[in-house]
Structure formats: structure tokens, C-alpha cells
Amino acid sequence: MAASVRSPRRRFVALGDSFTEGVGDRNPTLPNGVRGWADRVAEKLAKVEKGWEYANLAVRSKRLRQIVADQLEPALAMEPTLVTLYAGGNDILDLGTDMDQLLDEYERLVRALAGTGATLVLFTGYDVKVNPLLEPLKHRNWQYNERVRLLARELDAVLVDYWCFDEYADRRMWDSDRLHMSKSGHKFLARRVLDQLGYSHALKSQSLAPREREPSVRRQPREWIAAQRTWLGDWVVPLIGRKIRGVTLGDRLLPRWPKLVKVPRKGGLRRYVEDHPEALTNTPDWAR
């Protein structure tokens, strides 16, 4: 375990997009109406050691350039001892992205965070089986993951190799949009992050056996077609509409935990919100 995690000052700062914001793990009692793996990690750290402070600067839909512009300086100013970063996934899904430029910008961000001396946690991207139409983007994901692994080795960062987690082949680990983790997915990832950091915990994931996969187009054509129609109507068409209008779901949202908060050892962040209801002030009604 890196020494900075065990330092007297304990500050966990999470940067990124919807992956780290917690989208898919709905909780109307918390900011932006979600919980997520990062909140769960912060709460478990606080139970193990007193004094953990936590900030989560991640906002859904943000591209890498926006994460750099909006989150890097605030994160550095907090003088963290633990930093997590997943960024660039939304760029990979944008057809016009220059991957060389994206990866160079990602590397600059990683090096800036590593320069703090904090324990740095990096994530590879998962090969989400969304739709055959998006298969050409798989090569981009491979490129991204290779750069993440290279930087993790060079900078002695903690690598959470999300790409390799077979458990996410189960569709119940994913929300109905097929892009974001479900509650079960977030809980499992929180466990893996804590394991990689070397912290003991009693965080249990919901049993998902037997494994559920998407209906097969060959074996279950009617079910497959119905599932595709539902997904297209509920998620893809609205997404295309937002792209045409040049808007995203994150445009009207602020970070969930923009400033360091001391995480209660009992009751966690839900207890914090009960004691500080102003934490929900910036959460719009549509996000609850």
C-alpha cells in the first residue's frame, strides 16, 4: 500500500465523468440522485480509519478537456492523499476524436495528479457490449487501456483493470442504458478498488447467480428485437437528440461533493446529508 494513503492527512478526491459520479446507482437522498462506487469507497475508508475527507468532482457526460479545465485545479488545491481518475470514455464514443491527441492529453492529466505525491488510482475501460454498430470503437478502447497500463507501471499508480473483470459480462451489472453500471456493478467495483488499495472491508455484492446475458439474436430473435427497440427508444433516440442540440445531461449539474467533507464513520454520507441538508441544494428535481 502506498504510504500517502496511510499518512496522517487523509483526503480522497475523485475525478472523472458519470463512471465516478455514480450514474446507474440511484439514491434520491444523495447529491445528484446517485451514490456510486466512489462514495462507497469513501465510507469504507472512514470506517477503517478516522479523519477521512472526501470530494467527488466528477460530472456525467464530461469530456477529457472539460475534466482538465474544471476538475484538475480544484483537485490539486485540496492536497489529496488519494486520487482516483477515469476520464476519456465519452471522447472515445465521439466519432471525431483524435486518439493520439486524446491519449497525450490524458497522460498530461495523469502526470499532473501523480505530481501531488498522492496514491493515484487509474482504471482501464470495459469492453461494453452495447450494440454491434459500436464494435469499430473497440480498437480505441484497446489503445486507451494500453496507455493507462503503461502509465500505471511507470508512475507506480494503482491499476484497477476494469477490462479484465469477467463479472461484468452479466447484464445485471449494468443499468438499462447498457453504458453505466447498476447498483450491483458499483458495489462490485468499490470492492475491487478497496482490495487494490489493501483495505479490508465487509462490503458484499448482491449474488447474481446464475449469470444473465442479453437475449441471443439467433436463439431468441423476438426477445432480442424487443430489447433493442426498448433500448433504442429509451436511450439511443434521446441521446441522438441531445447530440443534435449540442447538449448533455451534465450541462446543468454541478459536482456532487465539490468540497472536502468529513465522512461520518457511522451512517456514512447519508448521515452527512441528514446533518447538512444544504448538500442537496444544487441537485435539480429531475436528477433525484
Short mmCIF file of C-alpha atoms in Angstrom, two decimals:
data_model
loop_
_atom_site.label_atom_id
_atom_site.label_comp_id
_atom_site.label_asym_id
_atom_site.label_seq_id
_atom_site.Cartn_x
_atom_site.Cartn_y
_atom_site.Cartn_z
CA MET A 1 0.00 0.00 0.00
CA ALA A 2 1.30 3.44 -0.90
CA ALA A 3 2.50 5.47 2.07
CA SER A 4 0.40 8.50 1.16
CA VAL A 5 -2.84 6.60 1.85
CA ARG A 6 -1.68 5.93 5.42
CA SER A 7 -0.49 9.49 6.06
CA PRO A 8 -1.98 11.49 9.00
CA ARG A 9 -3.84 13.69 6.48
CA ARG A 10 -6.46 11.56 4.73
CA ARG A 11 -8.07 13.18 1.71
CA PHE A 12 -9.74 11.24 -1.10
CA VAL A 13 -10.51 13.20 -4.27
CA ALA A 14 -12.31 11.53 -7.20
CA LEU A 15 -12.20 12.98 -10.73
CA GLY A 16 -13.99 11.97 -13.90
CA ASP A 17 -17.37 11.59 -15.55
CA SER A 18 -20.53 9.51 -14.99
CA PHE A 19 -18.45 6.43 -14.14
CA THR A 20 -17.17 8.15 -10.99
CA GLU A 21 -20.17 10.39 -10.35
CA GLY A 22 -22.18 7.22 -9.71
CA VAL A 23 -24.71 7.21 -12.55
CA GLY A 24 -26.74 3.98 -12.52
CA ASP A 25 -26.64 3.62 -8.72
CA ARG A 26 -29.75 5.67 -7.94
CA ASN A 27 -30.22 7.19 -4.50
CA PRO A 28 -32.56 10.19 -4.13
CA THR A 29 -31.19 11.02 -0.66
CA LEU A 30 -27.75 11.94 -2.02
CA PRO A 31 -26.49 14.77 -4.28
CA ASN A 32 -27.45 14.39 -7.98
CA GLY A 33 -29.65 11.44 -7.02
CA VAL A 34 -26.88 8.82 -7.16
CA ARG A 35 -24.40 7.06 -4.88
CA GLY A 36 -21.78 5.08 -6.80
CA TRP A 37 -18.57 3.20 -6.13
CA ALA A 38 -16.55 6.25 -5.04
CA ASP A 39 -19.00 7.12 -2.23
CA ARG A 40 -18.88 3.51 -1.08
CA VAL A 41 -15.09 3.52 -1.04
CA ALA A 42 -15.01 6.78 0.93
CA GLU A 43 -17.40 5.36 3.51
CA LYS A 44 -15.39 2.17 3.96
CA LEU A 45 -12.15 4.13 4.32
CA ALA A 46 -13.77 6.24 7.04
CA LYS A 47 -14.83 3.12 8.93
CA VAL A 48 -11.30 1.74 8.89
CA GLU A 49 -9.52 4.99 9.81
CA LYS A 50 -10.69 8.20 11.44
CA GLY A 51 -10.47 11.53 9.69
CA TRP A 52 -11.07 10.68 6.05
CA GLU A 53 -12.24 13.64 3.97
CA TYR A 54 -13.80 13.17 0.55
CA ALA A 55 -14.56 15.21 -2.55
CA ASN A 56 -16.08 13.95 -5.79
CA LEU A 57 -15.66 16.37 -8.69
CA ALA A 58 -16.96 14.03 -11.40
CA VAL A 59 -19.89 15.09 -13.58
CA ARG A 60 -21.67 12.92 -16.13
CA SER A 61 -21.07 13.43 -19.87
CA LYS A 62 -17.86 15.41 -19.40
CA ARG A 63 -15.12 15.05 -22.00
CA LEU A 64 -11.47 14.89 -21.06
CA ARG A 65 -10.81 18.54 -21.90
CA GLN A 66 -13.66 19.57 -19.60
CA ILE A 67 -12.35 17.40 -16.78
CA VAL A 68 -8.96 19.04 -17.13
CA ALA A 69 -10.47 22.53 -17.23
CA ASP A 70 -12.98 22.08 -14.40
CA GLN A 71 -11.54 19.48 -12.05
CA LEU A 72 -7.75 19.47 -12.11
CA GLU A 73 -7.02 22.76 -10.33
CA PRO A 74 -9.63 22.21 -7.58
CA ALA A 75 -8.25 18.70 -7.03
CA LEU A 76 -4.66 19.94 -6.73
CA ALA A 77 -5.73 22.68 -4.31
CA MET A 78 -7.20 20.07 -1.96
CA GLU A 79 -3.78 18.45 -1.47
CA PRO A 80 -5.18 14.91 -1.69
CA THR A 81 -3.54 11.79 -0.36
CA LEU A 82 -5.68 9.50 -2.55
CA VAL A 83 -6.82 10.36 -6.08
CA THR A 84 -8.92 8.30 -8.50
CA LEU A 85 -9.25 9.08 -12.19
CA TYR A 86 -11.28 7.68 -15.03
CA ALA A 87 -11.58 10.11 -17.94
CA GLY A 88 -11.82 9.90 -21.70
CA GLY A 89 -14.62 7.36 -22.11
CA ASN A 90 -17.03 9.90 -23.57
CA ASP A 91 -14.37 11.07 -26.02
CA ILE A 92 -13.86 7.51 -27.22
CA LEU A 93 -17.56 7.39 -28.16
CA ASP A 94 -17.30 10.63 -30.16
CA LEU A 95 -16.64 9.70 -33.79
CA GLY A 96 -14.42 12.71 -34.48
CA THR A 97 -11.96 12.06 -31.65
CA ASP A 98 -8.25 12.09 -32.49
CA MET A 99 -6.98 9.25 -30.29
CA ASP A 100 -3.33 10.35 -30.32
CA GLN A 101 -4.32 13.79 -29.12
CA LEU A 102 -6.72 12.35 -26.54
CA LEU A 103 -4.13 10.00 -25.08
CA ASP A 104 -1.48 12.71 -24.90
CA GLU A 105 -3.90 14.96 -23.03
CA TYR A 106 -4.83 12.09 -20.72
CA GLU A 107 -1.16 11.47 -19.97
CA ARG A 108 -0.61 15.12 -19.06
CA LEU A 109 -3.53 14.95 -16.66
CA VAL A 110 -2.26 11.75 -15.06
CA ARG A 111 1.24 13.16 -14.62
CA ALA A 112 -0.15 16.32 -13.01
CA LEU A 113 -2.07 14.22 -10.49
CA ALA A 114 0.89 11.92 -9.87
CA GLY A 115 2.97 15.02 -9.07
CA THR A 116 0.91 15.57 -5.92
CA GLY A 117 2.53 12.56 -4.28
CA ALA A 118 -0.90 11.10 -3.58
CA THR A 119 -1.73 7.47 -4.14
CA LEU A 120 -3.12 7.51 -7.68
CA VAL A 121 -5.75 5.01 -8.85
CA LEU A 122 -6.28 4.56 -12.59
CA PHE A 123 -8.89 2.49 -14.42
CA THR A 124 -8.93 0.78 -17.77
CA GLY A 125 -12.19 0.89 -19.73
CA TYR A 126 -14.53 -2.06 -20.01
CA ASP A 127 -15.49 -3.54 -23.37
CA VAL A 128 -19.19 -2.76 -23.02
CA LYS A 129 -21.34 -4.88 -25.34
CA VAL A 130 -23.78 -2.13 -26.21
CA ASN A 131 -24.60 -2.77 -29.86
CA PRO A 132 -22.81 -4.29 -32.88
CA LEU A 133 -22.83 -0.85 -34.51
CA LEU A 134 -20.28 0.33 -31.92
CA GLU A 135 -17.85 -2.55 -32.41
CA PRO A 136 -15.48 -0.36 -34.52
CA LEU A 137 -14.83 1.68 -31.36
CA LYS A 138 -13.31 -1.34 -29.63
CA HIS A 139 -9.86 -0.60 -31.07
CA ARG A 140 -9.98 2.83 -29.45
CA ASN A 141 -10.68 1.21 -26.10
CA TRP A 142 -7.67 -1.06 -26.57
CA GLN A 143 -5.47 1.95 -27.31
CA TYR A 144 -6.76 3.76 -24.24
CA ASN A 145 -6.24 0.75 -21.97
CA GLU A 146 -2.69 0.19 -23.12
CA ARG A 147 -1.77 3.79 -22.32
CA VAL A 148 -3.42 3.50 -18.89
CA ARG A 149 -1.46 0.34 -18.09
CA LEU A 150 1.79 1.87 -19.32
CA LEU A 151 1.36 4.97 -17.15
CA ALA A 152 0.34 2.93 -14.13
CA ARG A 153 3.56 0.92 -14.38
CA GLU A 154 5.76 3.94 -14.95
CA LEU A 155 4.24 6.09 -12.20
CA ASP A 156 3.64 3.28 -9.69
CA ALA A 157 -0.07 4.01 -9.73
CA VAL A 158 -2.70 1.57 -8.50
CA LEU A 159 -4.29 -0.07 -11.54
CA VAL A 160 -7.90 -1.25 -11.43
CA ASP A 161 -8.00 -3.27 -14.64
CA TYR A 162 -11.72 -2.98 -15.26
CA TRP A 163 -11.29 -4.51 -18.73
CA CYS A 164 -10.44 -7.88 -17.15
CA PHE A 165 -13.42 -8.22 -14.79
CA ASP A 166 -15.44 -11.13 -16.16
CA GLU A 167 -18.23 -10.42 -13.67
CA TYR A 168 -19.39 -7.55 -15.87
CA ALA A 169 -20.44 -9.99 -18.58
CA ASP A 170 -23.63 -10.34 -16.51
CA ARG A 171 -26.19 -7.84 -17.76
CA ARG A 172 -27.43 -7.20 -14.22
CA MET A 173 -24.16 -5.40 -13.55
CA TRP A 174 -25.36 -2.72 -15.98
CA ASP A 175 -28.11 -0.13 -15.90
CA SER A 176 -30.86 -0.18 -18.52
CA ASP A 177 -28.88 2.17 -20.80
CA ARG A 178 -26.16 -0.54 -21.11
CA LEU A 179 -23.43 2.07 -20.67
CA HIS A 180 -23.46 2.70 -16.92
CA MET A 181 -23.06 0.26 -14.07
CA SER A 182 -26.06 -0.73 -11.98
CA LYS A 183 -26.05 -0.69 -8.19
CA SER A 184 -24.56 -4.18 -8.23
CA GLY A 185 -21.88 -3.04 -10.67
CA HIS A 186 -20.91 -0.07 -8.49
CA LYS A 187 -20.79 -2.22 -5.35
CA PHE A 188 -18.54 -4.76 -7.04
CA LEU A 189 -16.19 -2.06 -8.30
CA ALA A 190 -15.98 -0.50 -4.83
CA ARG A 191 -14.84 -3.87 -3.52
CA ARG A 192 -12.16 -4.15 -6.18
CA VAL A 193 -10.84 -0.64 -5.52
CA LEU A 194 -10.60 -1.33 -1.79
CA ASP A 195 -8.90 -4.65 -2.50
CA GLN A 196 -6.34 -2.96 -4.73
CA LEU A 197 -5.66 -0.35 -2.05
CA GLY A 198 -5.12 -3.10 0.52
CA TYR A 199 -8.03 -2.20 2.80
CA SER A 200 -10.03 -4.92 4.50
CA HIS A 201 -13.77 -4.47 4.25
CA ALA A 202 -17.07 -6.26 4.67
CA LEU A 203 -18.61 -4.85 1.52
CA LYS A 204 -20.65 -7.58 -0.11
CA SER A 205 -22.03 -7.68 -3.61
CA GLN A 206 -25.51 -8.93 -4.35
CA SER A 207 -25.50 -12.52 -5.51
CA LEU A 208 -26.20 -12.60 -9.24
CA ALA A 209 -26.00 -16.33 -9.90
CA PRO A 210 -26.94 -17.75 -12.32
CA ARG A 211 -25.44 -15.35 -14.84
CA GLU A 212 -27.82 -13.44 -17.09
CA ARG A 213 -26.83 -12.43 -20.58
CA GLU A 214 -28.64 -10.47 -23.27
CA PRO A 215 -31.08 -12.46 -25.44
CA SER A 216 -29.34 -14.05 -28.41
CA VAL A 217 -30.38 -12.77 -31.84
CA ARG A 218 -30.07 -16.33 -33.18
CA ARG A 219 -31.73 -18.27 -30.36
CA GLN A 220 -34.23 -15.67 -29.17
CA PRO A 221 -34.90 -13.35 -32.13
CA ARG A 222 -38.21 -11.94 -30.85
CA GLU A 223 -36.84 -11.19 -27.39
CA TRP A 224 -33.72 -9.67 -28.91
CA ILE A 225 -35.72 -7.39 -31.23
CA ALA A 226 -37.97 -6.28 -28.37
CA ALA A 227 -34.95 -5.50 -26.19
CA GLN A 228 -33.33 -3.48 -28.98
CA ARG A 229 -36.49 -1.47 -29.58
CA THR A 230 -36.83 -0.63 -25.92
CA TRP A 231 -33.20 0.37 -25.64
CA LEU A 232 -33.32 2.48 -28.79
CA GLY A 233 -36.47 4.30 -27.70
CA ASP A 234 -35.46 4.86 -24.09
CA TRP A 235 -31.79 5.73 -24.54
CA VAL A 236 -30.42 5.99 -28.07
CA VAL A 237 -33.02 8.33 -29.61
CA PRO A 238 -32.82 10.79 -26.67
CA LEU A 239 -29.01 10.62 -26.84
CA ILE A 240 -29.02 11.44 -30.55
CA GLY A 241 -31.43 14.29 -29.88
CA ARG A 242 -29.07 15.77 -27.29
CA LYS A 243 -26.13 15.47 -29.67
CA ILE A 244 -28.08 17.29 -32.40
CA ARG A 245 -28.94 20.06 -29.93
CA GLY A 246 -25.37 20.18 -28.64
CA VAL A 247 -26.34 19.49 -25.02
CA THR A 248 -25.51 16.79 -22.48
CA LEU A 249 -27.04 15.53 -19.24
CA GLY A 250 -24.15 17.07 -17.33
CA ASP A 251 -24.68 20.62 -18.56
CA ARG A 252 -27.00 21.54 -15.69
CA LEU A 253 -25.23 19.60 -12.98
CA LEU A 254 -22.53 20.53 -10.51
CA PRO A 255 -20.14 18.10 -8.81
CA ARG A 256 -21.80 16.04 -6.09
CA TRP A 257 -19.16 16.75 -3.44
CA PRO A 258 -17.32 19.85 -4.73
CA LYS A 259 -15.55 20.47 -1.44
CA LEU A 260 -13.92 18.12 1.02
CA VAL A 261 -16.38 16.71 3.54
CA LYS A 262 -15.51 14.67 6.57
CA VAL A 263 -17.16 11.29 6.12
CA PRO A 264 -19.01 10.09 9.26
CA ARG A 265 -17.80 6.70 10.45
CA LYS A 266 -21.39 5.75 11.30
CA GLY A 267 -24.09 6.35 8.73
CA GLY A 268 -21.65 7.45 6.04
CA LEU A 269 -22.55 10.15 3.56
CA ARG A 270 -26.28 9.69 4.09
CA ARG A 271 -25.69 10.71 7.70
CA TYR A 272 -23.69 13.69 6.46
CA VAL A 273 -26.60 14.83 4.28
CA GLU A 274 -29.01 14.46 7.19
CA ASP A 275 -26.77 16.75 9.24
CA HIS A 276 -26.06 19.08 6.30
CA PRO A 277 -29.20 19.22 4.09
CA GLU A 278 -27.64 22.08 2.13
CA ALA A 279 -25.61 19.39 0.37
CA LEU A 280 -28.72 18.75 -1.78
CA THR A 281 -29.24 22.40 -2.72
CA ASN A 282 -27.72 22.10 -6.19
CA THR A 283 -29.47 18.83 -7.13
CA PRO A 284 -32.22 19.54 -9.70
CA ASP A 285 -35.55 17.78 -9.29
CA TRP A 286 -35.06 15.76 -12.49
CA ALA A 287 -31.90 14.17 -11.07
CA ARG A 288 -33.49 12.96 -7.83
#
